Short mmCIF file of C-alpha atoms in Angstrom, two decimals:
data_model
loop_
_atom_site.label_atom_id
_atom_site.label_comp_id
_atom_site.label_asym_id
_atom_site.label_seq_id
_atom_site.Cartn_x
_atom_site.Cartn_y
_atom_site.Cartn_z
CA MET A 1 0.00 0.00 0.00
CA ARG A 2 2.88 2.34 0.86
CA THR A 3 4.50 1.69 -2.53
CA LYS A 4 1.29 2.59 -4.30
CA ARG A 5 0.98 5.70 -2.13
CA HIS A 6 4.49 6.84 -3.11
CA LEU A 7 3.84 6.16 -6.79
CA LEU A 8 0.58 8.07 -6.90
CA PRO A 9 2.12 11.62 -6.99
CA TRP A 10 4.47 10.59 -9.78
CA LEU A 11 1.64 9.11 -11.80
CA ILE A 12 -0.34 12.35 -11.38
CA CYS A 13 2.65 14.42 -12.55
CA LEU A 14 3.13 12.22 -15.60
CA ALA A 15 -0.54 12.49 -16.48
CA GLN A 16 -0.42 16.28 -16.17
CA ALA A 17 2.70 16.46 -18.35
CA ALA A 18 1.06 14.32 -21.02
CA PHE A 19 -1.97 16.58 -20.98
CA VAL A 20 -0.08 19.88 -21.07
CA ALA A 21 2.66 19.01 -23.60
CA PRO A 22 0.49 19.11 -26.77
CA VAL A 23 -0.87 22.53 -25.79
CA GLN A 24 2.59 24.11 -25.67
CA ALA A 25 3.09 24.99 -29.36
CA GLN A 26 6.41 26.14 -30.72
CA GLU A 27 7.05 29.80 -31.34
CA PRO A 28 5.96 31.21 -34.74
CA LEU A 29 8.68 31.37 -37.38
CA LYS A 30 10.21 34.84 -37.57
CA VAL A 31 10.14 36.03 -41.18
CA ALA A 32 11.40 39.33 -42.59
CA ALA A 33 9.87 40.56 -45.86
CA SER A 34 11.51 43.33 -47.89
CA PHE A 35 8.23 45.19 -48.54
CA SER A 36 4.56 45.05 -47.63
CA ILE A 37 3.23 43.09 -50.63
CA LEU A 38 5.60 40.24 -49.86
CA GLY A 39 4.66 40.54 -46.21
CA ASP A 40 0.99 40.04 -47.15
CA PHE A 41 1.88 36.95 -49.18
CA VAL A 42 3.83 35.48 -46.25
CA LYS A 43 0.99 36.15 -43.80
CA ASN A 44 -1.55 34.47 -46.07
CA VAL A 45 0.60 31.37 -46.47
CA GLY A 46 2.03 31.24 -42.96
CA GLY A 47 -1.04 32.24 -40.99
CA ALA A 48 -0.55 32.00 -37.23
CA ARG A 49 2.64 30.02 -37.67
CA VAL A 50 4.67 33.06 -38.81
CA ASP A 51 5.68 36.34 -37.20
CA VAL A 52 6.28 38.74 -40.09
CA ALA A 53 8.43 41.87 -39.93
CA THR A 54 8.08 44.08 -43.02
CA LEU A 55 10.88 46.49 -43.93
CA VAL A 56 9.20 48.85 -46.44
CA GLY A 57 5.64 49.54 -45.33
CA PRO A 58 2.56 50.07 -47.53
CA ASP A 59 3.17 53.83 -47.71
CA GLY A 60 6.89 53.48 -48.50
CA ASP A 61 8.70 53.40 -51.85
CA VAL A 62 10.95 50.39 -52.21
CA HIS A 63 12.91 52.07 -55.03
CA VAL A 64 14.27 54.91 -52.88
CA TYR A 65 14.05 53.33 -49.43
CA ALA A 66 16.73 54.21 -46.87
CA PRO A 67 16.74 51.48 -44.19
CA PRO A 68 16.84 52.70 -40.57
CA PRO A 69 19.08 50.88 -38.04
CA ALA A 70 16.04 48.99 -36.72
CA ASP A 71 15.82 47.08 -40.01
CA ALA A 72 19.19 45.46 -39.38
CA ARG A 73 17.78 44.04 -36.15
CA LYS A 74 14.69 42.71 -37.96
CA ILE A 75 16.90 40.83 -40.41
CA ALA A 76 19.25 39.60 -37.68
CA ASP A 77 16.29 38.17 -35.73
CA ALA A 78 14.64 36.54 -38.76
CA LYS A 79 14.85 32.83 -39.49
CA LEU A 80 13.79 33.46 -43.09
CA LEU A 81 14.10 36.48 -45.39
CA VAL A 82 11.73 36.96 -48.33
CA ILE A 83 12.74 39.35 -51.12
CA ASN A 84 11.49 40.21 -54.58
CA GLY A 85 14.81 40.19 -56.41
CA LEU A 86 15.35 41.43 -59.98
CA GLY A 87 17.19 44.46 -58.60
CA LEU A 88 14.16 45.92 -56.80
CA GLU A 89 15.85 46.09 -53.39
CA GLY A 90 19.04 47.91 -54.36
CA TRP A 91 19.64 48.87 -50.72
CA LEU A 92 19.48 45.27 -49.46
CA PRO A 93 23.09 44.02 -49.86
CA ARG A 94 24.49 46.69 -47.53
CA LEU A 95 21.69 46.07 -45.04
CA LEU A 96 22.42 42.34 -45.04
CA GLN A 97 26.08 43.01 -44.39
CA ALA A 98 25.30 45.41 -41.55
CA SER A 99 22.83 43.03 -39.91
CA GLY A 100 25.09 39.99 -39.90
CA GLY A 101 21.97 37.93 -40.54
CA LYS A 102 22.39 34.33 -41.68
CA ALA A 103 18.78 33.48 -42.48
CA PRO A 104 17.99 31.65 -45.74
CA ILE A 105 16.67 33.94 -48.48
CA VAL A 106 13.60 33.24 -50.59
CA THR A 107 13.60 35.14 -53.89
CA ALA A 108 9.90 35.29 -54.68
CA THR A 109 10.42 35.94 -58.42
CA ARG A 110 12.41 32.73 -58.96
CA GLY A 111 11.12 30.93 -62.06
CA ILE A 112 9.19 33.88 -63.47
CA ALA A 113 9.57 34.84 -67.13
CA THR A 114 10.66 38.46 -66.74
CA LEU A 115 9.85 41.39 -68.97
CA LYS A 116 12.56 43.82 -70.06
CA LEU A 117 12.69 47.59 -69.91
CA GLY A 118 15.70 48.42 -72.00
CA SER A 119 18.52 46.23 -70.72
CA ASP A 120 17.02 45.80 -67.25
CA ALA A 121 14.44 43.34 -65.96
CA ASP A 122 11.16 44.83 -64.81
CA PRO A 123 10.99 43.83 -61.12
CA HIS A 124 7.25 44.49 -60.63
CA ALA A 125 6.36 40.91 -61.48
CA TRP A 126 3.58 40.53 -58.89
CA GLN A 127 1.32 42.77 -61.04
CA SER A 128 -0.15 39.76 -62.86
CA VAL A 129 -2.06 37.15 -60.87
CA ALA A 130 -0.23 34.31 -62.63
CA ASN A 131 3.06 35.70 -61.33
CA ALA A 132 1.58 36.35 -57.89
CA LYS A 133 0.78 32.64 -57.72
CA ASN A 134 4.43 31.91 -58.51
CA TYR A 135 5.40 34.17 -55.58
CA VAL A 136 3.07 32.20 -53.29
CA VAL A 137 4.53 28.85 -54.33
CA ASN A 138 8.10 30.05 -53.74
CA ILE A 139 7.13 31.46 -50.34
CA ARG A 140 5.32 28.24 -49.40
CA ASP A 141 8.36 26.15 -50.27
CA GLY A 142 10.66 28.50 -48.35
CA LEU A 143 8.47 28.33 -45.24
CA ILE A 144 8.36 24.53 -45.42
CA ALA A 145 12.15 24.34 -45.69
CA ALA A 146 12.58 26.67 -42.71
CA ASP A 147 9.87 25.03 -40.58
CA PRO A 148 9.15 21.43 -41.70
CA ALA A 149 7.01 20.76 -38.63
CA ASP A 150 4.34 23.13 -39.97
CA ALA A 151 4.59 22.00 -43.59
CA GLU A 152 0.99 20.79 -43.74
CA VAL A 153 -0.29 24.14 -42.44
CA PHE A 154 1.68 26.02 -45.08
CA ARG A 155 0.48 23.72 -47.87
CA LYS A 156 -3.16 24.06 -46.81
CA ASN A 157 -2.98 27.85 -46.48
CA ALA A 158 -1.18 28.20 -49.81
CA ALA A 159 -3.74 26.03 -51.61
CA ALA A 160 -6.60 28.15 -50.26
CA TYR A 161 -4.80 31.36 -51.18
CA LEU A 162 -4.08 30.15 -54.72
CA GLU A 163 -7.80 29.47 -55.17
CA ARG A 164 -8.57 33.03 -54.08
CA LEU A 165 -6.03 34.36 -56.56
CA ASP A 166 -7.64 32.33 -59.36
CA ALA A 167 -10.97 33.93 -58.46
CA LEU A 168 -9.35 37.37 -58.47
CA ASP A 169 -7.90 36.75 -61.93
CA GLY A 170 -11.37 35.93 -63.21
CA GLU A 171 -12.81 39.08 -61.66
CA VAL A 172 -10.12 41.27 -63.23
CA ARG A 173 -10.65 39.77 -66.68
CA ALA A 174 -14.42 40.17 -66.40
CA ALA A 175 -14.08 43.82 -65.38
CA ILE A 176 -11.65 44.65 -68.18
CA LYS A 177 -13.88 42.91 -70.72
CA GLN A 178 -16.52 45.57 -70.05
CA ILE A 179 -14.15 48.36 -71.12
CA PRO A 180 -14.05 49.08 -74.86
CA GLN A 181 -10.74 48.04 -76.41
CA SER A 182 -9.96 51.60 -77.53
CA ARG A 183 -10.28 52.90 -73.96
CA ARG A 184 -8.05 50.39 -72.24
CA LYS A 185 -5.35 52.96 -71.51
CA VAL A 186 -4.01 54.23 -68.20
CA ILE A 187 -1.71 57.17 -67.47
CA SER A 188 0.75 56.36 -64.69
CA THR A 189 3.64 58.30 -63.18
CA HIS A 190 6.20 55.55 -63.91
CA ASP A 191 6.34 52.42 -66.02
CA ALA A 192 5.66 49.84 -63.31
CA PHE A 193 2.69 47.98 -64.76
CA GLY A 194 4.20 46.03 -67.63
CA TYR A 195 3.16 42.64 -66.28
CA PHE A 196 -0.40 43.81 -65.69
CA ALA A 197 -0.50 45.31 -69.19
CA SER A 198 0.80 42.10 -70.75
CA ALA A 199 -1.57 39.84 -68.83
CA TYR A 200 -4.76 41.86 -69.22
CA GLY A 201 -4.41 43.89 -72.42
CA ILE A 202 -4.14 47.35 -70.88
CA GLN A 203 -1.89 50.06 -72.32
CA PHE A 204 -0.01 52.12 -69.73
CA ILE A 205 1.41 55.52 -70.66
CA ALA A 206 4.13 56.76 -68.29
CA PRO A 207 6.69 59.59 -68.36
CA LEU A 208 9.20 57.70 -66.21
CA GLY A 209 10.90 54.33 -66.41
CA VAL A 210 10.65 51.40 -64.05
CA SER A 211 11.97 53.31 -61.03
CA THR A 212 10.60 56.35 -59.16
CA GLU A 213 14.06 57.82 -58.57
CA SER A 214 13.81 60.33 -61.45
CA GLU A 215 11.38 63.17 -62.13
CA ALA A 216 9.31 63.72 -65.25
CA SER A 217 10.43 66.59 -67.47
CA ALA A 218 8.21 69.03 -69.36
CA ARG A 219 9.07 67.11 -72.53
CA ASP A 220 7.92 63.85 -70.91
CA ILE A 221 4.57 65.36 -69.96
CA ALA A 222 4.16 66.89 -73.41
CA GLY A 223 4.81 63.49 -74.93
CA ILE A 224 2.02 61.93 -72.90
CA ILE A 225 -0.40 64.66 -73.95
CA ALA A 226 0.56 64.16 -77.58
CA ARG A 227 0.00 60.41 -77.33
CA SER A 228 -3.39 60.85 -75.70
CA ARG A 229 -4.96 63.57 -77.85
CA PRO A 230 -5.01 61.86 -81.27
CA ARG A 231 -6.90 58.92 -79.79
CA LYS A 232 -9.24 61.16 -77.79
CA SER A 233 -8.08 59.26 -74.72
CA ARG A 234 -9.46 60.07 -71.33
CA PRO A 235 -6.94 60.22 -68.47
CA TYR A 236 -8.18 57.24 -66.50
CA SER A 237 -5.91 57.47 -63.46
CA LEU A 238 -2.67 59.00 -62.27
CA ARG A 239 -0.90 56.59 -59.98
CA LYS A 240 2.51 56.13 -58.46
#
């Protein structure tokens, strides 16, 4: 009887440990994303299993971004870094060196057929839904490699997100179909919508190139006016 009495507390402790252990989930994977669009992709695929730190926020301009010292800490703390690539984050190499971070890097544009603007690749590849799906697949695979224990979560979230993107693609095509072919033109401040134009048959007219680092000249603006007037084009939007 005494032996059983001595064993009883140990049995209770073991039972409590067995009950509590499954509840104690591991910490979310720390992921740094170079700008907010990539951060949104990571959150949709990672869900509650990721803790995302975004460097360039939704109101920032990734072309001319100047990283503050806090960004080096975000990269140093990350277990995975997600970037666009194609030269979009020109400030990133110095930031990586300053941070000393050793996290694996996912280049979201890997495998995408890029468009050219002169001799340079157009880095705004997420503008078409087909390319956005490529981003999601690359991010999913990067998350799985960094956190295999949550692989099934990432696969499930990615599959659901890809379905939503397919639905979005259909909505975009249906909306554009309602616009007469001759009016499918948009005036933009810089030439950042090549992938959207190619995928959906929209003509973008812009005074600047792929980056926002330069300013439009009077000649640039005059050129846009000249291109619009003969076709009796309406200025549909002016976006950055």
